[in-house]
């Protein structure tokens, strides 16, 4: 009982003291607009889901008011640039049991007043799902859920990329003293480095 009370008190204190995620906002910016995402894939209406996921990620992580374009200090311009399906596990009769979906996005954070692009995030992520007997990956009921998972994870990562605090030279501290460049593409299951030494 005592530990529950301590945890509750700690939560109240953190909320009362203005604790936040530590994400930075450009000086003077108080508002942001999320432009309706562009969809360069062949799957219609995916841009609606990306726009919604970005909206939720911004509300969850930043103290910026989401407003219309004309009232915004900052603007997010998002594009869906990649949608692929991948095969996965097959049974002994070569029937597909598991599939996957891969989505790629590019998002610019722009100062609406000057038009300057402040940061860019490029991300690609995948998620697997069960296909089920007699179904193709495109018609499997698990694919829409996998797409939703990917879009929400991409949106969270994009917001972290665009608003991560920098160490003064445009690099995001990695925690171990090595700076990591901002705006680079991140992939789930990246290819391992090649052995150059032989």
Short mmCIF file of C-alpha atoms in Angstrom, two decimals:
data_model
loop_
_atom_site.label_atom_id
_atom_site.label_comp_id
_atom_site.label_asym_id
_atom_site.label_seq_id
_atom_site.Cartn_x
_atom_site.Cartn_y
_atom_site.Cartn_z
CA UNK A 1 0.00 0.00 0.00
CA UNK A 2 2.82 2.36 0.87
CA UNK A 3 4.53 1.79 -2.50
CA UNK A 4 1.29 2.60 -4.32
CA UNK A 5 0.98 5.87 -2.41
CA UNK A 6 4.62 6.75 -3.17
CA UNK A 7 4.11 6.05 -6.87
CA UNK A 8 0.95 8.15 -6.90
CA UNK A 9 2.71 11.02 -5.11
CA UNK A 10 5.63 10.87 -7.56
CA UNK A 11 3.22 11.00 -10.49
CA UNK A 12 1.43 14.01 -9.05
CA UNK A 13 4.71 15.81 -8.38
CA UNK A 14 5.98 15.18 -11.91
CA UNK A 15 2.74 16.49 -13.37
CA UNK A 16 2.76 19.54 -11.10
CA UNK A 17 6.36 20.54 -11.77
CA UNK A 18 5.97 20.87 -15.54
CA UNK A 19 7.76 17.63 -16.43
CA UNK A 20 7.79 16.92 -20.15
CA UNK A 21 9.50 14.60 -22.61
CA UNK A 22 12.43 16.95 -23.17
CA UNK A 23 11.62 17.53 -26.82
CA UNK A 24 12.62 20.94 -28.11
CA UNK A 25 10.58 23.47 -30.01
CA UNK A 26 12.15 26.22 -32.13
CA UNK A 27 12.32 29.56 -30.32
CA UNK A 28 9.11 31.54 -30.49
CA UNK A 29 7.03 28.66 -31.85
CA UNK A 30 3.77 27.99 -30.03
CA UNK A 31 1.59 26.52 -32.78
CA UNK A 32 1.86 23.85 -35.46
CA UNK A 33 -0.22 22.84 -38.46
CA UNK A 34 -0.25 19.35 -39.94
CA UNK A 35 -0.77 19.52 -43.66
CA UNK A 36 -2.77 16.65 -45.14
CA UNK A 37 -0.18 14.01 -46.06
CA UNK A 38 0.64 13.27 -49.69
CA UNK A 39 0.30 9.65 -50.77
CA UNK A 40 2.76 8.43 -53.39
CA UNK A 41 1.75 4.79 -52.88
CA UNK A 42 -0.92 2.85 -54.75
CA UNK A 43 -3.09 2.27 -51.66
CA UNK A 44 -5.77 4.96 -51.42
CA UNK A 45 -6.66 6.71 -48.15
CA UNK A 46 -3.44 5.74 -46.37
CA UNK A 47 -2.64 9.45 -46.12
CA UNK A 48 -5.66 9.93 -43.85
CA UNK A 49 -4.25 7.42 -41.37
CA UNK A 50 -0.77 8.98 -41.47
CA UNK A 51 -2.14 12.48 -40.90
CA UNK A 52 -4.17 11.22 -37.93
CA UNK A 53 -1.17 9.35 -36.47
CA UNK A 54 1.02 12.48 -36.72
CA UNK A 55 -1.69 14.56 -35.06
CA UNK A 56 -1.90 12.13 -32.14
CA UNK A 57 1.89 11.90 -31.79
CA UNK A 58 2.19 15.70 -31.66
CA UNK A 59 -0.54 16.00 -29.03
CA UNK A 60 1.05 13.25 -26.93
CA UNK A 61 4.60 14.63 -26.99
CA UNK A 62 4.60 18.41 -27.45
CA UNK A 63 3.14 21.49 -25.84
CA UNK A 64 2.28 23.05 -29.19
CA UNK A 65 -1.27 23.94 -30.11
CA UNK A 66 -2.38 22.29 -33.36
CA UNK A 67 -4.02 25.02 -35.44
CA UNK A 68 -4.94 25.83 -39.03
CA UNK A 69 -2.20 26.59 -41.54
CA UNK A 70 -2.77 30.37 -41.49
CA UNK A 71 -2.33 30.54 -37.70
CA UNK A 72 0.67 28.19 -37.42
CA UNK A 73 4.27 29.02 -36.57
CA UNK A 74 5.43 25.57 -37.73
CA UNK A 75 4.12 23.22 -40.41
CA UNK A 76 4.54 19.46 -40.85
CA UNK A 77 4.58 18.35 -44.50
CA UNK A 78 4.33 14.55 -44.72
CA UNK A 79 4.60 12.15 -47.66
CA UNK A 80 4.01 8.41 -47.83
CA UNK A 81 6.76 7.32 -50.20
CA UNK A 82 6.85 3.53 -49.90
CA UNK A 83 4.38 0.68 -49.43
CA UNK A 84 5.48 -2.87 -49.98
CA UNK A 85 4.22 -6.24 -48.93
CA UNK A 86 6.63 -8.99 -48.02
CA UNK A 87 6.16 -12.71 -47.82
CA UNK A 88 7.11 -14.53 -44.69
CA UNK A 89 6.71 -18.01 -43.29
CA UNK A 90 5.32 -20.76 -45.54
CA UNK A 91 4.08 -24.22 -44.63
CA UNK A 92 5.31 -27.50 -46.14
CA UNK A 93 2.94 -27.01 -49.11
CA UNK A 94 4.39 -23.53 -49.78
CA UNK A 95 1.22 -21.76 -48.61
CA UNK A 96 1.92 -18.38 -47.10
CA UNK A 97 1.22 -18.31 -43.36
CA UNK A 98 2.68 -14.94 -42.45
CA UNK A 99 3.09 -11.71 -44.38
CA UNK A 100 4.32 -8.24 -43.70
CA UNK A 101 3.87 -4.66 -44.72
CA UNK A 102 6.62 -2.06 -45.11
CA UNK A 103 5.83 1.66 -45.11
CA UNK A 104 8.13 4.60 -45.72
CA UNK A 105 7.50 8.25 -44.89
CA UNK A 106 9.28 11.56 -45.33
CA UNK A 107 8.25 14.50 -43.16
CA UNK A 108 9.55 18.07 -43.20
CA UNK A 109 9.26 20.48 -40.28
CA UNK A 110 8.98 23.93 -41.80
CA UNK A 111 8.84 27.43 -40.35
CA UNK A 112 5.67 28.76 -41.96
CA UNK A 113 6.73 32.38 -41.59
CA UNK A 114 10.07 32.04 -43.41
CA UNK A 115 9.38 28.89 -45.45
CA UNK A 116 12.66 27.39 -44.19
CA UNK A 117 12.78 23.61 -43.71
CA UNK A 118 14.11 23.18 -40.17
CA UNK A 119 14.38 19.38 -40.06
CA UNK A 120 13.52 16.35 -42.19
CA UNK A 121 12.74 12.84 -41.01
CA UNK A 122 12.87 9.81 -43.30
CA UNK A 123 11.74 6.53 -41.84
CA UNK A 124 10.80 3.08 -43.05
CA UNK A 125 9.32 0.40 -40.83
CA UNK A 126 7.71 -3.02 -41.20
CA UNK A 127 5.26 -5.17 -39.28
CA UNK A 128 4.24 -8.78 -39.73
CA UNK A 129 0.84 -10.44 -39.53
CA UNK A 130 -0.79 -13.86 -39.89
CA UNK A 131 -2.19 -14.47 -43.37
CA UNK A 132 -4.46 -17.43 -42.70
CA UNK A 133 -5.42 -20.37 -44.91
CA UNK A 134 -6.49 -19.55 -48.45
CA UNK A 135 -5.82 -15.81 -48.18
CA UNK A 136 -3.34 -13.59 -49.96
CA UNK A 137 -1.30 -11.03 -48.01
CA UNK A 138 -3.37 -8.21 -49.54
CA UNK A 139 -6.68 -9.69 -48.35
CA UNK A 140 -5.57 -10.98 -44.94
CA UNK A 141 -7.47 -9.33 -42.09
CA UNK A 142 -4.21 -8.74 -40.21
CA UNK A 143 -2.74 -6.36 -42.80
CA UNK A 144 -4.82 -3.29 -41.89
CA UNK A 145 -3.85 -3.73 -38.24
CA UNK A 146 -0.19 -4.10 -39.21
CA UNK A 147 -0.40 -0.91 -41.30
CA UNK A 148 -1.95 0.94 -38.36
CA UNK A 149 0.82 -0.27 -36.03
CA UNK A 150 3.48 0.83 -38.49
CA UNK A 151 1.91 4.26 -39.06
CA UNK A 152 1.64 4.98 -35.33
CA UNK A 153 5.23 3.87 -34.70
CA UNK A 154 6.45 5.91 -37.68
CA UNK A 155 4.57 9.00 -36.46
CA UNK A 156 6.05 8.67 -32.96
CA UNK A 157 9.54 8.32 -34.40
CA UNK A 158 9.08 11.24 -36.78
CA UNK A 159 8.03 13.57 -33.95
CA UNK A 160 11.05 12.47 -31.93
CA UNK A 161 13.31 13.05 -34.95
CA UNK A 162 11.94 16.50 -35.73
CA UNK A 163 11.83 17.84 -32.19
CA UNK A 164 14.77 16.06 -30.52
CA UNK A 165 17.01 18.44 -28.60
CA UNK A 166 20.35 19.03 -30.31
CA UNK A 167 23.75 19.65 -28.76
CA UNK A 168 24.25 22.97 -30.52
CA UNK A 169 25.80 21.72 -33.77
CA UNK A 170 22.70 20.11 -35.27
CA UNK A 171 23.47 16.65 -33.91
CA UNK A 172 21.30 14.72 -31.50
CA UNK A 173 23.18 13.39 -28.47
CA UNK A 174 23.16 9.58 -28.50
CA UNK A 175 23.77 9.15 -24.78
CA UNK A 176 27.26 7.73 -25.17
CA UNK A 177 29.03 10.90 -26.26
CA UNK A 178 28.86 10.19 -30.01
CA UNK A 179 26.68 12.62 -31.95
CA UNK A 180 24.11 11.11 -34.30
CA UNK A 181 23.08 13.01 -37.40
CA UNK A 182 19.48 14.16 -37.59
CA UNK A 183 17.18 13.51 -40.54
CA UNK A 184 18.69 10.21 -41.68
CA UNK A 185 16.71 7.19 -42.69
CA UNK A 186 16.07 4.59 -40.04
CA UNK A 187 14.97 1.09 -40.90
CA UNK A 188 13.85 -1.84 -38.88
CA UNK A 189 16.18 -4.80 -39.38
CA UNK A 190 18.86 -2.82 -41.23
CA UNK A 191 21.42 -4.73 -43.24
CA UNK A 192 24.51 -5.58 -41.21
CA UNK A 193 27.74 -3.80 -42.17
CA UNK A 194 29.88 -5.64 -44.68
CA UNK A 195 33.24 -7.02 -43.61
CA UNK A 196 35.75 -4.76 -45.31
CA UNK A 197 38.84 -6.46 -43.88
CA UNK A 198 38.35 -9.94 -45.37
#
